[in-house]
CSV table of C-alpha atoms in Angstrom, one decimal:
chain,number,residue,atom,x,y,z
A,1,MET,CA,-12.4,25.6,12.0
A,2,HIS,CA,-8.5,25.3,11.9
A,3,THR,CA,-6.1,26.4,9.1
A,4,SER,CA,-4.7,23.7,7.1
A,5,SER,CA,-0.7,23.5,7.2
A,6,LEU,CA,-0.5,23.1,3.6
A,7,GLU,CA,-1.8,26.7,3.0
A,8,HIS,CA,1.2,27.9,4.8
A,9,ASN,CA,4.7,28.8,3.0
A,10,GLY,CA,7.0,27.1,5.5
A,11,SER,CA,9.4,24.8,4.7
A,12,ILE,CA,8.4,22.3,1.8
A,13,SER,CA,11.0,19.6,3.3
A,14,ARG,CA,9.2,20.3,6.9
A,15,THR,CA,5.8,19.9,5.5
A,16,PHE,CA,7.1,16.8,3.4
A,17,TRP,CA,8.4,15.0,6.8
A,18,ARG,CA,4.8,16.5,8.7
A,19,TYR,CA,3.2,14.1,6.3
A,20,THR,CA,5.6,11.4,5.6
A,21,ILE,CA,6.7,10.3,9.1
A,22,PRO,CA,3.0,9.7,10.0
A,23,ALA,CA,2.3,7.9,6.7
A,24,ILE,CA,5.5,5.8,7.1
A,25,ALA,CA,4.6,4.7,10.4
A,26,ALA,CA,0.8,4.0,9.2
A,27,MET,CA,2.1,1.9,6.6
A,28,ILE,CA,4.5,-0.1,8.8
A,29,VAL,CA,1.7,-0.5,11.4
A,30,ASN,CA,-0.6,-1.8,8.6
A,31,GLY,CA,2.3,-4.2,7.3
A,32,LEU,CA,2.4,-5.5,10.9
A,33,TYR,CA,-0.9,-6.8,10.8
A,34,GLN,CA,0.7,-9.2,7.9
A,35,LEU,CA,4.0,-9.5,9.7
A,36,VAL,CA,2.5,-10.4,13.1
A,37,ASP,CA,0.3,-12.9,12.0
A,38,GLY,CA,3.5,-14.7,10.0
A,39,VAL,CA,5.6,-14.3,13.4
A,40,PHE,CA,2.9,-16.2,15.3
A,41,VAL,CA,1.7,-18.6,12.7
A,42,GLY,CA,5.4,-19.6,11.7
A,43,HIS,CA,5.9,-20.5,15.5
A,44,TYR,CA,2.8,-21.8,16.7
A,45,ILE,CA,1.7,-23.7,13.3
A,46,GLY,CA,5.1,-24.0,11.2
A,47,ALA,CA,6.0,-24.5,8.1
A,48,GLU,CA,2.5,-25.2,6.2
A,49,GLY,CA,0.5,-22.4,8.1
A,50,LEU,CA,3.0,-20.1,6.7
A,51,ALA,CA,2.7,-21.4,3.2
A,52,ALA,CA,-1.6,-21.6,3.7
A,53,ILE,CA,-1.3,-17.8,4.8
A,54,ASN,CA,1.0,-17.2,1.5
A,55,ILE,CA,-1.8,-18.7,-0.4
A,56,ALA,CA,-4.8,-17.2,1.0
A,57,TRP,CA,-3.5,-13.6,1.0
A,58,PRO,CA,-3.5,-12.8,-3.0
A,59,VAL,CA,-7.2,-14.0,-2.7
A,60,ILE,CA,-7.9,-11.4,0.3
A,61,ALA,CA,-5.7,-8.6,-1.8
A,62,LEU,CA,-8.8,-7.4,-3.8
A,63,VAL,CA,-10.4,-6.6,-0.6
A,64,SER,CA,-7.7,-4.9,0.8
A,65,GLY,CA,-7.0,-3.0,-2.5
A,66,LEU,CA,-10.8,-1.9,-2.6
A,67,GLY,CA,-10.0,0.3,0.8
A,68,LEU,CA,-6.9,1.8,-0.6
A,69,LEU,CA,-8.3,2.5,-4.1
A,70,ILE,CA,-11.2,4.7,-2.1
A,71,GLY,CA,-8.5,6.1,0.5
A,72,MET,CA,-6.3,7.1,-2.4
A,73,GLY,CA,-8.9,8.2,-4.7
A,74,SER,CA,-11.2,10.2,-2.7
A,75,GLY,CA,-8.4,11.4,-0.4
A,76,SER,CA,-6.6,12.9,-3.4
A,77,LEU,CA,-9.7,14.4,-4.5
A,78,VAL,CA,-10.2,16.2,-1.2
A,79,SER,CA,-6.4,17.4,-1.4
A,80,ILE,CA,-7.2,18.9,-5.1
A,81,TYR,CA,-10.3,20.6,-3.6
A,82,ARG,CA,-8.5,22.1,-0.8
A,83,GLY,CA,-5.6,23.2,-2.9
A,84,GLU,CA,-8.6,24.9,-5.3
A,85,GLU,CA,-9.8,26.5,-2.2
A,86,LYS,CA,-13.3,24.5,-2.5
A,87,ILE,CA,-14.1,23.4,0.7
A,88,PRO,CA,-17.7,22.7,0.2
A,89,ALA,CA,-16.5,20.3,-2.7
A,90,ALA,CA,-14.1,18.7,-0.5
A,91,ARG,CA,-16.6,17.8,2.1
A,92,THR,CA,-18.7,16.2,-0.4
A,93,ALA,CA,-15.6,14.4,-1.4
A,94,MET,CA,-15.2,13.2,1.7
A,95,PHE,CA,-18.7,12.1,2.2
A,96,THR,CA,-18.7,10.4,-1.3
A,97,GLY,CA,-15.7,8.3,0.1
A,98,LEU,CA,-17.6,7.0,2.9
A,99,MET,CA,-20.6,6.0,1.1
A,100,LEU,CA,-18.1,4.1,-1.2
A,101,ILE,CA,-16.6,2.2,1.5
A,102,ILE,CA,-20.2,0.4,2.2
A,103,VAL,CA,-20.8,-0.3,-1.3
A,104,PHE,CA,-17.6,-1.6,-2.1
A,105,GLY,CA,-17.5,-3.4,1.6
A,106,VAL,CA,-20.7,-5.5,0.5
A,107,LEU,CA,-19.1,-6.4,-3.1
A,108,ALA,CA,-16.1,-7.8,-1.4
A,109,SER,CA,-17.8,-10.0,0.8
A,110,LEU,CA,-19.9,-11.8,-1.7
A,111,TYR,CA,-16.5,-12.2,-3.9
A,112,LEU,CA,-15.0,-13.9,-0.9
A,113,ALA,CA,-18.1,-16.2,-0.2
A,114,PHE,CA,-18.2,-17.5,-4.2
A,115,LEU,CA,-14.8,-17.2,-5.3
A,116,GLY,CA,-12.5,-17.5,-2.4
A,117,ASP,CA,-12.0,-21.4,-2.6
A,118,PRO,CA,-11.6,-21.8,-5.9
A,119,LEU,CA,-8.9,-19.1,-6.0
A,120,ILE,CA,-7.2,-20.7,-3.2
A,121,GLY,CA,-7.7,-24.4,-5.3
A,122,LEU,CA,-5.8,-22.4,-8.5
A,123,GLN,CA,-2.6,-21.7,-6.9
A,124,GLY,CA,-2.1,-25.6,-6.3
A,125,ALA,CA,-2.6,-25.6,-2.3
A,126,GLN,CA,-3.7,-29.1,-1.2
A,127,GLY,CA,-4.2,-30.8,2.3
A,128,MET,CA,-3.8,-29.1,5.4
A,129,THR,CA,-2.5,-25.9,3.6
A,130,GLN,CA,-5.7,-25.8,1.5
A,131,ALA,CA,-7.5,-26.4,4.7
A,132,TYR,CA,-5.9,-23.7,6.7
A,133,ALA,CA,-6.1,-21.4,3.9
A,134,ALA,CA,-9.9,-21.7,3.5
A,135,ASP,CA,-10.3,-21.3,7.2
A,136,TYR,CA,-8.4,-18.0,7.0
A,137,ILE,CA,-10.2,-16.7,4.3
A,138,ARG,CA,-13.8,-18.0,5.4
A,139,VAL,CA,-13.5,-15.2,8.5
A,140,PHE,CA,-12.7,-12.4,6.1
A,141,SER,CA,-15.8,-13.4,4.0
A,142,LEU,CA,-18.1,-12.2,6.9
A,143,CYS,CA,-16.2,-9.3,7.9
A,144,ALA,CA,-15.1,-7.9,4.4
A,145,MET,CA,-16.7,-4.3,5.1
A,146,ALA,CA,-14.1,-3.6,8.1
A,147,THR,CA,-11.2,-4.6,5.5
A,148,VAL,CA,-12.2,-2.4,3.4
A,149,ALA,CA,-12.9,0.4,5.8
A,150,SER,CA,-10.0,0.1,7.8
A,151,GLY,CA,-8.0,0.4,4.7
A,152,ALA,CA,-10.0,3.8,3.5
A,153,LEU,CA,-10.3,5.4,6.6
A,154,PRO,CA,-6.9,6.6,7.9
A,155,PHE,CA,-6.3,7.9,4.1
A,156,LEU,CA,-9.2,10.0,4.1
A,157,ILE,CA,-8.6,11.4,7.8
A,158,ARG,CA,-4.8,12.4,6.5
A,159,ASN,CA,-6.3,14.1,3.7
A,160,ASP,CA,-8.4,15.8,6.4
A,161,ASP,CA,-5.5,17.5,7.7
A,162,SER,CA,-4.9,15.3,10.7
A,163,PRO,CA,-1.8,12.6,9.7
A,164,ILE,CA,-1.3,11.6,13.3
A,165,VAL,CA,-4.7,11.0,14.1
A,166,ALA,CA,-4.8,8.5,11.0
A,167,THR,CA,-1.4,6.9,12.5
A,168,ALA,CA,-2.5,6.4,16.0
A,169,MET,CA,-5.7,4.7,14.7
A,170,MET,CA,-3.5,2.4,12.9
A,171,VAL,CA,-1.2,1.8,15.6
A,172,VAL,CA,-3.9,1.0,18.1
A,173,GLY,CA,-5.1,-1.7,15.6
A,174,ALA,CA,-1.8,-3.1,15.2
A,175,LEU,CA,-1.4,-3.6,19.0
A,176,THR,CA,-4.8,-4.9,19.1
A,177,ASN,CA,-4.0,-7.3,16.4
A,178,ILE,CA,-0.8,-8.5,18.6
A,179,VAL,CA,-2.5,-9.4,21.6
A,180,LEU,CA,-5.3,-11.3,19.8
A,181,ASP,CA,-3.0,-13.2,17.8
A,182,TYR,CA,-1.2,-14.2,21.0
A,183,LEU,CA,-4.4,-15.1,22.5
A,184,PHE,CA,-6.1,-16.7,19.6
A,185,ILE,CA,-2.9,-18.4,18.1
A,186,GLY,CA,-0.5,-19.3,21.1
A,187,VAL,CA,-3.2,-19.8,24.0
A,188,LEU,CA,-6.8,-20.8,22.5
A,189,HIS,CA,-5.0,-22.6,19.2
A,190,TRP,CA,-7.5,-21.1,17.0
A,191,GLY,CA,-5.1,-21.7,14.3
A,192,LEU,CA,-5.2,-19.3,10.9
A,193,ALA,CA,-8.7,-18.5,11.9
A,194,GLY,CA,-7.4,-17.1,14.9
A,195,ALA,CA,-5.3,-15.0,13.3
A,196,ALA,CA,-7.9,-14.0,11.0
A,197,TRP,CA,-10.3,-12.9,13.8
A,198,ALA,CA,-7.5,-11.1,15.6
A,199,THR,CA,-7.1,-9.1,12.2
A,200,VAL,CA,-10.8,-8.1,11.7
A,201,ILE,CA,-11.1,-7.2,15.4
A,202,ALA,CA,-8.3,-5.0,15.1
A,203,GLN,CA,-9.8,-3.3,11.8
A,204,LEU,CA,-12.9,-2.8,13.7
A,205,THR,CA,-11.1,-1.0,16.6
A,206,THR,CA,-9.5,1.2,13.9
A,207,VAL,CA,-12.8,2.2,12.1
A,208,ALA,CA,-14.5,2.6,15.4
A,209,MET,CA,-11.5,5.3,16.2
A,210,ALA,CA,-11.9,7.0,12.7
A,211,PHE,CA,-15.6,7.5,13.0
A,212,VAL,CA,-14.9,9.2,16.8
A,213,TYR,CA,-12.8,11.7,15.3
A,214,LEU,CA,-14.8,12.4,12.4
A,215,LEU,CA,-17.9,13.3,14.6
A,216,SER,CA,-15.5,15.2,16.8
A,217,ARG,CA,-14.8,19.2,16.4
A,218,HIS,CA,-11.4,18.5,15.7
A,219,SER,CA,-12.0,17.3,11.9
A,220,TYR,CA,-10.8,20.1,9.5
A,221,LEU,CA,-13.7,19.7,7.0
A,222,SER,CA,-16.5,18.5,9.8
A,223,VAL,CA,-18.2,16.7,7.4
A,224,PHE,CA,-21.2,15.5,9.5
A,225,SER,CA,-21.5,19.1,10.9
A,226,HIS,CA,-22.6,20.3,7.4
A,227,GLN,CA,-25.1,19.0,4.9
A,228,LEU,CA,-24.6,15.7,3.9
A,229,GLN,CA,-24.5,15.3,0.1
A,230,PHE,CA,-23.2,12.1,-2.4
A,231,SER,CA,-21.6,12.9,-5.4
A,232,LEU,CA,-21.9,10.6,-8.5
A,233,SER,CA,-19.5,12.5,-10.1
A,234,ASP,CA,-16.9,12.4,-7.4
A,235,ALA,CA,-17.3,8.8,-7.0
A,236,ARG,CA,-16.5,8.3,-10.9
A,237,LYS,CA,-13.5,10.8,-10.1
A,238,SER,CA,-12.7,8.8,-6.7
A,239,VAL,CA,-12.5,5.5,-8.4
A,240,ALA,CA,-10.7,6.8,-11.8
A,241,MET,CA,-8.1,8.3,-9.5
A,242,GLY,CA,-7.6,5.2,-6.9
A,243,VAL,CA,-7.9,2.3,-9.3
A,244,SER,CA,-4.2,2.6,-9.7
A,245,SER,CA,-3.8,2.0,-5.9
A,246,LEU,CA,-6.0,-1.0,-6.5
A,247,VAL,CA,-4.0,-2.4,-9.2
A,248,MET,CA,-0.8,-1.7,-7.9
A,249,TYR,CA,-2.1,-3.8,-4.7
A,250,LEU,CA,-3.6,-6.4,-6.9
A,251,TYR,CA,-0.4,-6.8,-8.5
A,252,TYR,CA,1.6,-7.9,-5.6
A,253,GLY,CA,-1.1,-10.5,-5.0
A,254,VAL,CA,-1.4,-11.9,-8.2
A,255,LEU,CA,2.3,-11.9,-8.3
A,256,VAL,CA,2.4,-13.9,-5.0
A,257,ALA,CA,-0.3,-16.1,-6.6
A,258,PHE,CA,1.7,-17.0,-9.9
A,259,HIS,CA,4.8,-17.4,-7.4
A,260,ASN,CA,3.1,-20.0,-5.2
A,261,ARG,CA,1.8,-21.9,-8.1
A,262,LEU,CA,5.4,-21.8,-9.9
A,263,PHE,CA,6.8,-22.6,-6.3
A,264,VAL,CA,4.5,-26.0,-6.1
A,265,GLU,CA,5.5,-27.0,-9.6
A,266,TYR,CA,9.8,-26.4,-9.3
A,267,GLY,CA,9.7,-26.3,-5.8
A,268,SER,CA,7.9,-27.7,-2.5
A,269,PRO,CA,5.9,-26.6,0.5
A,270,ILE,CA,9.2,-25.4,1.9
A,271,SER,CA,9.7,-23.3,-1.0
A,272,ILE,CA,6.0,-21.4,-0.6
A,273,ALA,CA,7.0,-21.3,3.0
A,274,SER,CA,10.3,-19.4,2.1
A,275,PHE,CA,8.5,-17.5,-0.4
A,276,ALA,CA,6.1,-15.8,2.6
A,277,ILE,CA,9.2,-15.5,4.8
A,278,VAL,CA,11.1,-13.2,1.7
A,279,GLY,CA,7.7,-11.5,1.5
A,280,TYR,CA,7.4,-10.6,5.1
A,281,LEU,CA,10.8,-9.2,4.7
A,282,MET,CA,10.3,-7.1,1.5
A,283,THR,CA,6.6,-5.6,2.8
A,284,LEU,CA,9.0,-4.3,5.6
A,285,TYR,CA,10.4,-2.1,2.8
A,286,TYR,CA,7.4,-2.0,0.7
A,287,VAL,CA,5.4,-0.3,3.1
A,288,VAL,CA,8.0,2.2,3.8
A,289,ALA,CA,8.3,3.0,0.0
A,290,GLU,CA,4.3,3.4,0.2
A,291,GLY,CA,4.3,5.4,3.1
A,292,ILE,CA,6.8,7.9,1.4
A,293,ALA,CA,4.8,8.1,-1.5
A,294,GLU,CA,1.7,8.6,0.2
A,295,GLY,CA,3.2,11.3,2.4
A,296,MET,CA,4.1,12.7,-0.7
A,297,GLN,CA,0.5,12.6,-2.2
A,298,PRO,CA,-1.3,15.5,0.0
A,299,GLN,CA,1.2,17.8,-0.9
A,300,VAL,CA,1.7,17.3,-4.3
A,301,SER,CA,-2.2,17.1,-4.9
A,302,PHE,CA,-2.5,20.7,-3.0
A,303,TYR,CA,0.6,22.4,-5.1
A,304,HIS,CA,-1.1,20.8,-8.1
A,305,GLY,CA,-4.3,22.5,-7.1
A,306,ALA,CA,-2.3,25.7,-6.7
A,307,ARG,CA,-0.4,25.3,-9.9
A,308,GLN,CA,3.2,25.8,-7.8
A,309,PHE,CA,4.7,23.3,-10.0
A,310,SER,CA,8.4,24.0,-8.8
A,311,ASN,CA,7.4,23.2,-5.2
A,312,ILE,CA,5.8,19.7,-6.8
A,313,ALA,CA,9.7,19.1,-7.9
A,314,LYS,CA,11.2,19.8,-4.6
A,315,VAL,CA,8.8,17.3,-2.8
A,316,ALA,CA,9.3,14.8,-5.8
A,317,LYS,CA,13.4,14.7,-5.3
A,318,LEU,CA,13.1,14.9,-1.6
A,319,ALA,CA,10.7,11.6,-1.8
A,320,THR,CA,12.9,9.9,-4.5
A,321,MET,CA,16.2,10.0,-2.2
A,322,VAL,CA,14.5,8.9,0.9
A,323,SER,CA,12.5,5.9,-0.9
A,324,LEU,CA,16.0,5.1,-2.5
A,325,GLY,CA,18.1,5.2,0.5
A,326,ALA,CA,15.9,3.3,2.6
A,327,GLY,CA,15.8,0.5,0.3
A,328,LEU,CA,19.3,0.3,0.0
A,329,LEU,CA,19.8,0.4,3.6
A,330,TRP,CA,17.3,-2.2,4.1
A,331,LEU,CA,18.8,-4.5,1.5
A,332,GLY,CA,22.2,-4.3,3.2
A,333,VAL,CA,20.6,-5.5,6.2
A,334,LEU,CA,18.9,-8.3,4.9
A,335,ASN,CA,22.2,-9.6,2.9
A,336,ALA,CA,24.5,-9.2,6.2
A,337,PHE,CA,22.1,-10.9,8.6
A,338,PRO,CA,19.9,-13.0,6.7
A,339,GLU,CA,19.5,-15.9,9.4
A,340,HIS,CA,18.5,-13.4,12.3
A,341,VAL,CA,15.8,-12.0,10.4
A,342,ILE,CA,14.3,-15.1,9.0
A,343,GLY,CA,14.6,-16.9,12.7
A,344,TRP,CA,11.7,-14.3,13.5
A,345,PHE,CA,9.4,-16.5,11.6
A,346,THR,CA,10.5,-20.0,12.1
A,347,THR,CA,12.1,-21.9,15.2
A,348,GLY,CA,15.2,-23.1,13.1
A,349,ASP,CA,13.9,-25.4,10.5
A,350,PRO,CA,17.4,-25.5,8.3
A,351,ALA,CA,15.7,-26.3,5.0
A,352,LEU,CA,13.3,-23.7,5.6
A,353,VAL,CA,16.3,-21.0,6.4
A,354,ASP,CA,18.6,-22.2,3.3
A,355,GLU,CA,16.1,-21.6,0.8
A,356,ALA,CA,15.0,-18.5,2.7
A,357,THR,CA,18.6,-17.2,2.0
A,358,LEU,CA,18.4,-17.7,-1.5
A,359,GLY,CA,15.2,-16.1,-1.9
A,360,ILE,CA,17.1,-12.7,0.1
A,361,ARG,CA,19.9,-12.7,-2.4
A,362,LEU,CA,18.1,-13.1,-5.3
A,363,HIS,CA,14.6,-11.9,-5.0
A,364,LEU,CA,14.9,-8.8,-3.2
A,365,SER,CA,18.4,-8.0,-5.1
A,366,ALA,CA,16.6,-4.8,-6.8
A,367,MET,CA,13.5,-4.1,-4.6
A,368,TYR,CA,14.4,-0.5,-4.0
A,369,LEU,CA,13.2,0.2,-7.9
A,370,ASP,CA,10.0,-1.1,-6.7
A,371,GLY,CA,9.8,1.9,-4.1
A,372,LEU,CA,10.8,4.2,-6.6
A,373,ILE,CA,8.1,2.6,-9.3
A,374,ILE,CA,5.4,2.9,-6.4
A,375,LEU,CA,6.3,6.6,-6.3
A,376,ALA,CA,6.1,7.4,-10.0
A,377,SER,CA,2.7,5.8,-10.1
A,378,MET,CA,1.6,7.8,-7.0
A,379,TYR,CA,2.9,11.2,-8.5
A,380,PHE,CA,0.7,11.1,-11.4
A,381,LEU,CA,-2.3,10.0,-9.0
A,382,SER,CA,-1.6,13.1,-7.0
A,383,VAL,CA,-1.6,15.5,-10.2
A,384,GLY,CA,-4.8,14.2,-11.5
A,385,LYS,CA,-3.4,11.7,-14.0
A,386,GLY,CA,-5.3,8.5,-13.5
A,387,GLY,CA,-4.9,7.0,-16.3
A,388,THR,CA,-1.1,7.3,-16.7
A,389,SER,CA,-0.8,6.4,-12.9
A,390,LEU,CA,-3.2,3.0,-13.8
A,391,SER,CA,-0.8,2.0,-16.8
A,392,ILE,CA,2.5,1.9,-14.4
A,393,SER,CA,0.5,-0.2,-11.9
A,394,VAL,CA,-0.6,-2.5,-14.7
A,395,ALA,CA,2.7,-2.6,-16.6
A,396,ASN,CA,4.3,-3.5,-12.9
A,397,MET,CA,2.6,-6.7,-13.0
A,398,LEU,CA,2.5,-7.7,-16.8
A,399,VAL,CA,6.1,-7.1,-17.4
A,400,GLN,CA,6.8,-9.8,-14.7
A,401,PHE,CA,4.7,-12.5,-16.7
A,402,PRO,CA,7.4,-13.4,-19.4
A,403,PHE,CA,9.9,-13.5,-16.9
A,404,LEU,CA,7.7,-15.8,-14.8
A,405,ALA,CA,7.2,-17.8,-17.9
A,406,ILE,CA,10.6,-18.0,-19.4
A,407,MET,CA,13.1,-17.9,-16.3
A,408,PRO,CA,11.9,-21.1,-14.4
A,409,LYS,CA,12.0,-23.1,-17.7
A,410,LEU,CA,15.9,-22.1,-18.2
A,411,PHE,CA,16.9,-21.7,-14.6
A,412,GLY,CA,14.4,-23.9,-12.4
A,413,LEU,CA,13.7,-22.7,-9.2
A,414,GLN,CA,16.4,-20.1,-9.1
A,415,GLY,CA,14.5,-18.6,-12.4
A,416,VAL,CA,11.4,-18.1,-10.1
A,417,TRP,CA,13.1,-16.0,-7.6
A,418,LEU,CA,15.1,-14.0,-10.1
A,419,ALA,CA,11.7,-12.9,-12.6
A,420,MET,CA,10.6,-10.2,-10.0
A,421,PRO,CA,13.9,-8.3,-9.8
A,422,LEU,CA,14.5,-8.5,-13.4
A,423,SER,CA,11.4,-7.1,-14.5
A,424,ASN,CA,11.8,-4.3,-12.0
A,425,ILE,CA,14.9,-3.2,-13.8
A,426,VAL,CA,12.9,-3.2,-17.1
A,427,LEU,CA,10.0,-1.4,-15.7
A,428,ALA,CA,12.2,1.0,-13.8
A,429,SER,CA,14.3,2.4,-16.4
A,430,ILE,CA,10.9,3.4,-18.2
A,431,VAL,CA,8.9,4.8,-15.6
A,432,ILE,CA,11.3,6.9,-13.9
A,433,PRO,CA,12.7,9.3,-16.9
A,434,LEU,CA,8.4,9.2,-17.5
A,435,MET,CA,8.0,11.1,-14.0
A,436,TRP,CA,10.9,13.3,-14.4
A,437,ARG,CA,10.1,14.6,-17.9
A,438,HIS,CA,6.6,15.3,-16.6
A,439,ILE,CA,7.7,17.3,-13.5
A,440,LYS,CA,10.1,19.4,-16.0
A,441,ARG,CA,7.1,20.3,-18.4
A,442,GLN,CA,5.1,21.3,-15.6
A,443,ARG,CA,7.9,23.4,-14.3
A,444,ARG,CA,8.4,25.0,-17.8
A,445,THR,CA,4.5,26.1,-17.9
A,446,GLU,CA,4.8,27.6,-14.5
A,447,THR,CA,7.9,29.8,-15.5
A,448,HIS,CA,6.0,30.9,-18.7
A,449,ARG,CA,3.1,31.9,-16.9
A,450,VAL,CA,5.2,34.3,-14.1
A,451,THR,CA,7.5,35.5,-16.8
A,452,PRO,CA,5.2,38.1,-18.3
A,453,SER,CA,4.0,39.6,-14.6
A,454,LEU,CA,8.0,40.1,-13.7
A,455,ALA,CA,8.5,41.6,-16.8
A,456,THR,CA,5.5,44.2,-16.0
A,457,VAL,CA,6.6,45.1,-12.7
A,458,SER,CA,10.1,45.5,-14.2
A,459,GLN,CA,8.7,48.3,-16.5
């Protein structure tokens, strides 16, 4: 068995980047599944196709979120056990996570089969938009386990001390998705069903690569080389720790659904298509912020298990600066070159370009705060405070509802675009200080714990 890089006392920043760069790359690749679908749908199907995929996405968000729940919950538990030097317990947590994939995969298929169409209708979809969205969801209802597994396995493998392997799996999956999108949408003209099949086959490719790794000698924990043991206690802990990640994912899905409904009421199908484009552009920052947070997680969980709280503070500070810098940089690019980035998704519909530009100016004006909120939620998850992490994720969703209820009535369509940035400002002003107060308290306990031994040495 090889030695974990987290067990060495090397540079904290070097270790941070060793985990964060692959995590960012993995999340960008994961985001490319949505982005590439949007590019091909926008160019080959048009505004109705973009609107349909934006209607379908909130329905599928629960399935993708279940994969994230398992990956982050079981993955965090694995890293905490490793920090406590409980390797057999880490193996049990890993195998328990693999079993949860099967359970939640079956439940996800049933959910899409019975509730997919009603949830499309609740968003106000009609005509071809409704038909396209139904086609998209139908494919995922048949292959939901692949979606859950492809969401969970990269994070489990990253916490198996193989972040590069996890990233490589997702890169191969994304490249497969691009090729199949072109074949199924551009050549065979399968419409949104083609986009769904391209995604599912790419996800199956990622899952196959994951199990090749887990069965190989390169796996740090070598789960399948030891007695396989499922732990109901670990399953409960994994769900409790990972549910905040599910809620964070659902928060975005639920809010997309509410925005879709409001854009139907206050705008037009062009408004929904514009919102889809703005959502894709936000995704490019959102996945980077998620990658920074998830790259931070193994380090923070390990240091928490080892009770090295001053190291946690250093990692959290570095992650905060990187997340904030990335958000401000991308916001500057979007505002400087809106027509160029919107052109990725359309052949030049003037009405679509104009409304999407408005969406960039208003809707994304405070998106960098969303990255810091994600970071705070992930911090509390990493130190075993799943309840606090869940509260932040729930608050991130609930705080937006009052703005969504009031702003459109006051400002019409522009009010719909402004609801999210205003709610981000309110929540960030509460959550970010909460995280840093907790870090400072933890550091004080470490100082108190170390001081007596230092005094003894001096005597």
